[in-house]
Tab-separated table of C-alpha atoms in Angstrom:
chain	number	residue	atom	x	y	z
A	21	MET	CA	-44.438	-49.059	-160.901
A	22	ALA	CA	-43.609	-46.735	-163.550
A	23	ILE	CA	-45.313	-45.955	-166.596
A	24	LYS	CA	-43.682	-47.434	-170.393
A	25	HIS	CA	-43.139	-44.852	-172.879
A	26	ASP	CA	-41.158	-46.256	-175.377
A	27	TRP	CA	-43.513	-48.791	-176.592
A	28	THR	CA	-43.017	-50.623	-179.900
A	29	LYS	CA	-45.372	-51.208	-182.758
A	30	GLU	CA	-43.889	-54.721	-182.417
A	31	GLU	CA	-44.761	-54.795	-178.711
A	32	ILE	CA	-48.146	-53.427	-178.713
A	33	LEU	CA	-49.282	-56.053	-181.940
A	34	GLU	CA	-48.059	-58.627	-179.354
A	35	ILE	CA	-50.322	-57.223	-177.125
A	36	TYR	CA	-52.544	-57.041	-178.869
A	37	ASN	CA	-53.161	-60.651	-180.515
A	38	LYS	CA	-52.366	-62.245	-177.238
A	39	PRO	CA	-55.445	-65.402	-176.648
A	40	PHE	CA	-58.558	-63.749	-175.823
A	41	MET	CA	-59.576	-64.801	-172.574
A	42	GLU	CA	-55.087	-64.293	-171.432
A	43	LEU	CA	-55.275	-60.624	-172.670
A	44	LEU	CA	-58.871	-59.922	-170.667
A	45	TYR	CA	-57.587	-61.532	-167.649
A	46	GLU	CA	-53.676	-58.821	-167.949
A	47	ALA	CA	-55.506	-55.786	-169.279
A	48	ALA	CA	-58.367	-56.293	-165.923
A	49	SER	CA	-55.311	-56.627	-163.899
A	50	VAL	CA	-53.382	-53.315	-164.856
A	51	HIS	CA	-56.930	-52.239	-164.805
A	52	ARG	CA	-57.548	-52.966	-161.101
A	53	GLN	CA	-54.097	-51.950	-160.081
A	54	HIS	CA	-55.037	-47.964	-161.457
A	55	HIS	CA	-58.849	-47.453	-160.990
A	56	ASP	CA	-61.748	-48.369	-159.122
A	57	PRO	CA	-63.052	-51.332	-161.438
A	58	ASN	CA	-66.869	-50.879	-160.671
A	59	THR	CA	-66.555	-46.733	-161.288
A	60	VAL	CA	-66.921	-45.367	-164.736
A	61	GLN	CA	-66.843	-41.296	-166.099
A	62	VAL	CA	-69.767	-40.251	-168.092
A	63	SER	CA	-69.353	-37.502	-170.322
A	64	THR	CA	-72.170	-35.715	-172.264
A	65	LEU	CA	-70.606	-34.770	-175.957
A	66	LEU	CA	-72.524	-31.338	-177.717
A	67	SER	CA	-72.228	-30.283	-181.025
A	68	ILE	CA	-72.124	-26.256	-180.878
A	69	LYS	CA	-71.278	-25.292	-182.971
A	70	THR	CA	-72.825	-28.285	-186.570
A	71	GLY	CA	-71.573	-29.125	-190.626
A	72	GLY	CA	-69.973	-26.792	-192.612
A	73	CYS	CA	-66.164	-28.111	-191.274
A	74	PRO	CA	-63.872	-27.741	-194.640
A	75	GLU	CA	-62.358	-31.340	-194.085
A	76	ASP	CA	-62.695	-34.146	-196.120
A	77	CYS	CA	-62.384	-37.046	-193.306
A	78	GLY	CA	-63.335	-39.646	-194.495
A	79	TYR	CA	-65.748	-40.922	-191.847
A	80	CYS	CA	-67.148	-37.336	-191.119
A	81	PRO	CA	-70.843	-36.356	-192.085
A	82	GLN	CA	-69.671	-33.278	-190.963
A	83	ALA	CA	-67.580	-32.631	-194.073
A	84	ALA	CA	-69.488	-29.854	-195.593
A	85	ARG	CA	-67.204	-31.470	-199.086
A	86	TYR	CA	-69.750	-34.677	-198.647
A	87	HIS	CA	-74.007	-34.948	-198.969
A	88	THR	CA	-75.089	-36.800	-195.947
A	89	ASP	CA	-78.754	-34.673	-195.459
A	90	LEU	CA	-76.998	-33.026	-192.431
A	91	GLU	CA	-78.930	-30.514	-190.470
A	92	GLY	CA	-76.260	-27.634	-189.765
A	93	ASN	CA	-76.673	-24.629	-187.018
A	94	ASP	CA	-75.066	-21.914	-186.355
A	95	LEU	CA	-72.834	-21.762	-182.684
A	96	MET	CA	-74.877	-22.067	-180.364
A	97	SER	CA	-75.510	-19.123	-177.797
A	98	VAL	CA	-73.381	-19.344	-173.922
A	99	ASN	CA	-77.028	-19.634	-172.347
A	100	GLN	CA	-78.740	-22.384	-174.798
A	101	VAL	CA	-75.301	-24.347	-173.845
A	102	LYS	CA	-75.118	-24.112	-170.318
A	103	ALA	CA	-79.441	-25.402	-170.424
A	104	GLN	CA	-77.704	-28.842	-172.021
A	105	ALA	CA	-74.829	-28.828	-169.281
A	106	LEU	CA	-78.112	-27.945	-166.609
A	107	ARG	CA	-79.588	-31.179	-168.420
A	108	ALA	CA	-76.527	-34.042	-168.813
A	109	LYS	CA	-75.554	-32.867	-165.005
A	110	ALA	CA	-79.050	-34.251	-164.644
A	111	SER	CA	-78.860	-37.586	-165.491
A	112	GLY	CA	-75.521	-38.214	-164.189
A	113	SER	CA	-72.278	-36.791	-166.624
A	114	SER	CA	-69.465	-35.059	-164.214
A	115	ARG	CA	-68.289	-34.137	-167.840
A	116	VAL	CA	-69.946	-32.039	-171.189
A	117	CYS	CA	-66.960	-32.278	-174.172
A	118	MET	CA	-68.433	-29.332	-176.404
A	119	GLY	CA	-67.149	-30.035	-179.745
A	120	ALA	CA	-67.560	-27.659	-183.157
A	121	ALA	CA	-67.010	-28.666	-186.751
A	122	TRP	CA	-64.112	-26.068	-187.117
A	123	ARG	CA	-60.647	-27.195	-189.010
A	124	ASN	CA	-59.811	-24.906	-185.989
A	125	VAL	CA	-59.853	-21.650	-183.782
A	126	LYS	CA	-59.574	-18.858	-184.809
A	127	ASP	CA	-59.468	-15.500	-182.651
A	128	GLY	CA	-62.996	-13.563	-182.674
A	129	GLU	CA	-66.328	-13.624	-181.312
A	130	GLU	CA	-67.377	-17.442	-181.753
A	131	PHE	CA	-63.402	-18.031	-180.073
A	132	ASP	CA	-64.556	-15.930	-177.297
A	133	ASN	CA	-68.560	-16.723	-176.481
A	134	VAL	CA	-66.652	-19.972	-176.713
A	135	LEU	CA	-64.680	-19.084	-173.484
A	136	GLU	CA	-67.838	-17.590	-171.953
A	137	MET	CA	-69.640	-21.519	-172.490
A	138	VAL	CA	-66.136	-23.121	-170.994
A	139	ARG	CA	-66.436	-20.463	-167.988
A	140	THR	CA	-70.116	-20.806	-166.824
A	141	ILE	CA	-70.036	-24.684	-166.889
A	142	ASN	CA	-67.368	-24.791	-164.983
A	143	LYS	CA	-69.327	-22.426	-162.307
A	144	LEU	CA	-71.952	-25.367	-162.891
A	145	ASP	CA	-68.982	-27.126	-160.781
A	146	MET	CA	-69.093	-29.609	-164.426
A	147	GLU	CA	-65.559	-30.846	-165.870
A	148	VAL	CA	-65.463	-29.108	-169.260
A	149	CYS	CA	-63.730	-30.287	-172.702
A	150	CYS	CA	-63.665	-29.021	-175.827
A	151	THR	CA	-62.988	-30.174	-179.184
A	152	LEU	CA	-62.415	-27.431	-181.718
A	153	GLY	CA	-59.833	-28.303	-183.633
A	154	MET	CA	-55.802	-27.115	-184.308
A	155	LEU	CA	-54.543	-24.721	-181.487
A	156	THR	CA	-52.046	-22.086	-180.803
A	157	GLU	CA	-50.456	-22.006	-177.599
A	158	ASN	CA	-52.188	-18.485	-177.288
A	159	GLN	CA	-55.747	-20.130	-177.348
A	160	ALA	CA	-54.453	-22.983	-175.129
A	161	GLU	CA	-53.745	-20.540	-172.376
A	162	ARG	CA	-57.064	-18.470	-172.535
A	163	LEU	CA	-58.957	-22.312	-172.659
A	164	ALA	CA	-56.799	-22.811	-169.265
A	165	GLU	CA	-58.037	-19.756	-167.674
A	166	ALA	CA	-61.799	-19.817	-168.733
A	167	GLY	CA	-61.225	-23.662	-166.770
A	168	LEU	CA	-60.808	-25.375	-169.229
A	169	TYR	CA	-60.233	-29.384	-167.173
A	170	ALA	CA	-59.552	-31.266	-170.956
A	171	TYR	CA	-58.921	-31.003	-175.001
A	172	ASN	CA	-60.043	-33.481	-177.451
A	173	HIS	CA	-57.779	-33.669	-180.137
A	174	ASN	CA	-57.966	-36.934	-181.861
A	175	LEU	CA	-54.785	-38.659	-183.941
A	176	ASP	CA	-57.892	-40.653	-185.452
A	177	SER	CA	-55.513	-43.715	-186.964
A	178	SER	CA	-51.240	-44.013	-187.415
A	179	GLU	CA	-49.671	-41.646	-189.121
A	180	GLU	CA	-48.891	-44.330	-192.013
A	181	TYR	CA	-53.172	-44.807	-192.412
A	182	TYR	CA	-54.265	-40.878	-191.663
A	183	LYS	CA	-52.742	-39.988	-195.499
A	184	GLU	CA	-55.375	-42.627	-196.357
A	185	VAL	CA	-58.334	-41.242	-194.249
A	186	ILE	CA	-57.779	-37.297	-194.527
A	187	SER	CA	-55.562	-35.112	-196.727
A	188	THR	CA	-56.415	-31.520	-195.502
A	189	ARG	CA	-54.214	-31.706	-192.357
A	190	GLY	CA	-50.827	-33.230	-191.300
A	191	TYR	CA	-50.729	-35.792	-188.329
A	192	GLN	CA	-47.849	-33.298	-187.462
A	193	ASP	CA	-50.387	-30.828	-186.945
A	194	ARG	CA	-51.947	-33.502	-184.608
A	195	LEU	CA	-49.527	-33.667	-182.390
A	196	ASP	CA	-48.605	-30.088	-182.135
A	197	THR	CA	-51.741	-28.951	-180.804
A	198	ILE	CA	-51.040	-31.410	-178.106
A	199	GLY	CA	-48.078	-30.130	-177.513
A	200	ASN	CA	-49.882	-26.751	-177.679
A	201	VAL	CA	-51.977	-27.728	-175.190
A	202	ARG	CA	-49.286	-29.562	-172.680
A	203	LYS	CA	-47.704	-26.045	-172.405
A	204	THR	CA	-50.770	-25.019	-169.946
A	205	ASN	CA	-52.493	-27.464	-167.300
A	206	VAL	CA	-55.153	-28.554	-169.491
A	207	THR	CA	-55.668	-32.218	-169.523
A	208	VAL	CA	-55.283	-34.229	-172.422
A	209	CYS	CA	-58.010	-36.303	-174.227
A	210	SER	CA	-56.554	-38.372	-177.851
A	211	GLY	CA	-57.169	-41.382	-179.050
A	212	GLY	CA	-58.915	-42.442	-182.492
A	213	ILE	CA	-61.664	-44.471	-184.624
A	214	ILE	CA	-60.560	-48.318	-185.514
A	215	GLY	CA	-62.954	-49.322	-188.453
A	216	MET	CA	-62.075	-47.413	-191.006
A	217	GLY	CA	-59.983	-50.311	-193.127
A	218	GLU	CA	-56.439	-49.726	-191.650
A	219	SER	CA	-54.528	-52.349	-190.327
A	220	GLU	CA	-53.926	-54.332	-186.656
A	221	ALA	CA	-50.389	-52.310	-187.583
A	222	ASP	CA	-52.098	-49.331	-187.861
A	223	ARG	CA	-54.555	-50.038	-184.904
A	224	ALA	CA	-51.023	-51.121	-183.255
A	225	GLY	CA	-49.111	-47.759	-185.053
A	226	MET	CA	-51.361	-44.815	-183.203
A	227	LEU	CA	-51.283	-46.497	-179.940
A	228	VAL	CA	-47.299	-46.125	-180.410
A	229	ALA	CA	-47.743	-42.296	-180.662
A	230	LEU	CA	-50.270	-42.017	-178.039
A	231	SER	CA	-48.507	-44.186	-175.179
A	232	THR	CA	-45.147	-42.333	-176.402
A	233	LEU	CA	-46.402	-38.764	-175.434
A	234	ASN	CA	-44.828	-37.895	-172.333
A	235	PRO	CA	-47.331	-37.372	-170.539
A	236	GLN	CA	-49.418	-39.672	-171.782
A	237	PRO	CA	-52.720	-38.550	-172.552
A	238	GLU	CA	-55.284	-38.507	-169.353
A	239	SER	CA	-57.878	-39.795	-171.598
A	240	VAL	CA	-57.869	-41.536	-174.680
A	241	PRO	CA	-61.145	-42.370	-176.859
A	242	ILE	CA	-61.762	-45.679	-178.401
A	243	ASN	CA	-64.534	-45.022	-181.031
A	244	ALA	CA	-65.752	-47.658	-183.442
A	245	LEU	CA	-66.646	-46.323	-186.948
A	246	VAL	CA	-69.886	-45.675	-187.445
A	247	PRO	CA	-70.708	-45.493	-191.563
A	248	VAL	CA	-72.749	-42.303	-192.218
A	249	GLU	CA	-74.274	-42.355	-195.992
A	250	GLY	CA	-72.654	-39.944	-198.404
A	251	THR	CA	-68.991	-40.428	-196.705
A	252	PRO	CA	-66.275	-41.763	-198.826
A	253	MET	CA	-66.641	-44.346	-195.889
A	254	GLU	CA	-70.487	-45.248	-195.585
A	255	GLU	CA	-69.460	-48.866	-196.864
A	256	GLN	CA	-67.418	-49.701	-194.228
A	257	GLU	CA	-68.500	-53.347	-192.460
A	258	PRO	CA	-69.278	-53.203	-188.791
A	259	VAL	CA	-66.220	-53.594	-186.540
A	260	PRO	CA	-66.580	-57.274	-184.126
A	261	ILE	CA	-67.341	-56.690	-180.986
A	262	TRP	CA	-64.063	-58.553	-180.366
A	263	GLU	CA	-62.002	-56.835	-181.880
A	264	MET	CA	-63.162	-53.519	-179.812
A	265	ILE	CA	-62.385	-55.963	-176.926
A	266	ARG	CA	-59.105	-56.226	-177.503
A	267	MET	CA	-58.147	-52.309	-178.779
A	268	VAL	CA	-59.416	-51.019	-175.518
A	269	ALA	CA	-58.323	-54.069	-173.326
A	270	THR	CA	-54.603	-53.229	-175.336
A	271	THR	CA	-55.163	-49.541	-175.239
A	272	ARG	CA	-55.574	-50.532	-171.360
A	273	ILE	CA	-52.145	-52.534	-170.658
A	274	VAL	CA	-50.650	-49.628	-172.498
A	275	MET	CA	-51.469	-46.449	-171.501
A	276	PRO	CA	-52.006	-47.968	-167.043
A	277	GLU	CA	-53.003	-44.489	-166.200
A	278	THR	CA	-55.413	-43.079	-168.733
A	279	GLN	CA	-58.861	-43.630	-168.782
A	280	VAL	CA	-59.770	-45.473	-171.716
A	281	ARG	CA	-63.464	-43.880	-173.363
A	282	LEU	CA	-65.996	-46.097	-174.798
A	283	SER	CA	-66.742	-43.962	-177.391
A	284	ALA	CA	-68.505	-43.799	-180.929
A	285	GLY	CA	-70.028	-47.235	-181.864
A	286	ARG	CA	-72.191	-48.283	-178.654
A	287	THR	CA	-75.743	-48.288	-179.949
A	288	GLN	CA	-74.298	-51.725	-182.279
A	289	MET	CA	-72.796	-53.266	-179.431
A	290	SER	CA	-74.641	-55.469	-177.020
A	291	ARG	CA	-74.642	-54.838	-172.860
A	292	GLU	CA	-72.147	-57.906	-172.955
A	293	GLY	CA	-70.150	-56.608	-174.700
A	294	GLN	CA	-70.093	-53.327	-173.464
A	295	ALA	CA	-69.436	-55.566	-170.146
A	296	MET	CA	-66.104	-56.991	-171.811
A	297	CYS	CA	-64.885	-53.725	-172.814
A	298	PHE	CA	-65.183	-52.709	-168.723
A	299	PHE	CA	-63.740	-55.829	-167.470
A	300	ALA	CA	-61.105	-54.813	-170.303
A	301	GLY	CA	-60.456	-51.780	-168.609
A	302	ALA	CA	-63.028	-49.182	-170.543
A	303	ASN	CA	-63.840	-46.618	-167.116
A	304	SER	CA	-65.422	-43.550	-169.358
A	305	ILE	CA	-68.360	-43.272	-171.962
A	306	PHE	CA	-70.355	-40.335	-173.288
A	307	ALA	CA	-73.825	-40.597	-172.603
A	308	GLY	CA	-77.080	-39.151	-174.590
A	309	ASP	CA	-79.029	-39.792	-177.445
A	310	LYS	CA	-76.053	-38.433	-179.997
A	311	LEU	CA	-72.156	-38.193	-179.632
A	312	LEU	CA	-71.898	-35.301	-182.121
A	313	THR	CA	-73.983	-36.185	-185.186
A	314	THR	CA	-73.911	-40.200	-185.228
A	315	PRO	CA	-76.531	-41.583	-182.079
A	316	ASN	CA	-75.550	-43.143	-178.663
A	317	PRO	CA	-77.595	-45.537	-176.157
A	318	ASP	CA	-80.458	-43.671	-174.052
A	319	VAL	CA	-79.123	-41.888	-170.874
A	320	ASN	CA	-81.522	-44.498	-169.354
A	321	GLU	CA	-80.878	-47.037	-171.306
A	322	ASP	CA	-77.174	-46.482	-170.300
A	323	MET	CA	-78.371	-45.992	-166.539
A	324	GLU	CA	-79.898	-49.095	-166.765
A	325	MET	CA	-76.936	-51.145	-167.931
A	326	PHE	CA	-74.644	-48.898	-165.018
A	327	LYS	CA	-77.489	-51.090	-162.438
A	328	ILE	CA	-77.073	-53.759	-163.881
A	329	LEU	CA	-72.941	-54.097	-163.873
A	330	GLY	CA	-72.857	-52.606	-160.284
A	331	LEU	CA	-71.010	-49.839	-161.762
A	332	ASN	CA	-71.088	-45.779	-160.333
A	333	PRO	CA	-70.697	-42.582	-162.618
A	334	GLN	CA	-67.431	-41.150	-161.058
A	335	LYS	CA	-67.370	-38.010	-159.575
A	336	ALA	CA	-66.213	-34.472	-161.553
A	337	PHE	CA	-62.248	-33.526	-160.934
A	338	GLU	CA	-62.014	-37.388	-158.978
A	339	LYS	CA	-58.562	-37.376	-161.017
A	340	LYS	CA	-57.654	-33.629	-160.764
A	341	SER	CA	-59.365	-30.518	-159.297
A	342	GLN	CA	-61.053	-28.777	-160.596
A	343	PRO	CA	-59.442	-25.429	-162.050
A	344	GLU	CA	-60.184	-21.231	-161.615
A	345	SER	CA	-62.164	-19.665	-163.849
A	346	VAL	CA	-60.866	-16.913	-164.754
A	347	ALA	CA	-63.163	-13.674	-165.604
A	348	ALA	CA	-62.407	-12.283	-169.486
A	349	GLU	CA	-62.011	-8.753	-168.500
A	350	LYS	CA	-59.338	-9.728	-165.562
A	351	SER	CA	-57.884	-12.641	-168.316
A	352	LYS	CA	-53.758	-12.317	-168.667
A	353	TYR	CA	-53.929	-13.917	-172.211
A	354	GLN	CA	-55.635	-11.516	-174.351
A	355	SER	CA	-56.586	-12.522	-177.961
A	356	GLN	CA	-53.934	-11.541	-181.189
A	357	GLY	CA	-56.389	-11.964	-183.783
A	358	GLU	CA	-54.572	-15.264	-184.932
A	359	LYS	CA	-55.708	-16.795	-187.588
A	360	PRO	CA	-52.997	-19.882	-187.785
A	361	LYS	CA	-52.469	-21.249	-191.241
A	362	TRP	CA	-51.826	-24.995	-190.772
A	363	SER	CA	-50.609	-27.345	-193.130
A	364	ARG	CA	-52.635	-29.225	-195.969
A	365	PRO	CA	-50.556	-31.574	-197.917
A	366	GLU	CA	-53.424	-31.661	-200.577
A	367	HIS	CA	-52.515	-35.405	-201.295
A	368	LYS	CA	-54.726	-37.605	-203.436
A	369	ILE	CA	-58.009	-39.748	-201.565
A	370	GLU	CA	-60.236	-41.951	-204.569
A	371	ARG	CA	-62.729	-42.982	-201.842
A	372	ASN	CA	-62.626	-39.477	-200.931
A	373	LEU	CA	-63.300	-37.481	-204.317
A	374	GLU	CA	-65.481	-40.021	-205.337
A	375	ALA	CA	-67.241	-39.138	-202.595
A	376	GLN	CA	-67.305	-35.755	-203.058
A	377	GLN	CA	-67.997	-36.222	-206.995
A	378	LYS	CA	-71.164	-38.296	-205.683
A	379	ALA	CA	-72.358	-34.969	-203.928
A	380	ARG	CA	-71.879	-33.035	-206.456
A	381	THR	CA	-74.049	-34.774	-208.623
A	382	LYS	CA	-77.157	-35.378	-206.168
A	383	ALA	CA	-76.972	-31.528	-205.628
């Protein structure tokens, strides 16, 4: 059956609001047509550079302008990253996702080191994903040559609600970065967060933006906001598990071949709640005690849950073959010394400004 790329917000809302059991049944049926329902891909998320980000994302404790008591660190070394990757592999992960708290990639020594990290992990026969901010076409090509398997760049929310969350970058920059990744053989990972105060229409709007991409992203993370003290969203109420299951199920129906990733917020979910998410079509999780900076279930707890549910971790490169890593000295794409200036809408978001003022007062 051909993949539908012209979903409308109204059609997606109609799916999202179906009677719960009917929605679950439909999503589970679609899931079984395209995936093994007993296999879940396990990734480990590693923060290779933490804190000090210049952006004003309302949900993020890594934004330098908020006071969140986050302990930052400079870029990790290649050897440190290799040690963490080996540990992740031993605990059952088939993918390592490296995150750096950057606005965008700038050519230079730090990016060269990240490229070496990609080569190193790929040679361990693990899938490598990076989330480094906005990216030019040449930078995407260099990551692809190094052996990158996936690039994560979340849309976060609908284009309309995005303006209520972030003022320091534009929605189109997100789409342009995904477009640059699509010019390579690297797969796309892009999703968002629910529970930031958005409406159901905004959730549908985000799924419209993702599902109308052609091809659709190979991986879509669905995050539940983890409110962090000091951020503008510290007062947000946790998302009810029913809304999370509805979001997973709807994502599965509109993007049938995509791996739907059950991401941040799992510590607040019971095993029964997570089991319903897997039934509804989630077939990828992050393992490890942290997701960049927020808590995550212990990997042993996850493996025990897998055992109870009869789930098996997906092997690396099951969906797409392993990319080759080209050595730095043989690379066709060289550094262009790019320090691109992406857009800065800089409209005012009151709650972000209030959190910033509170941080100044604390300091």
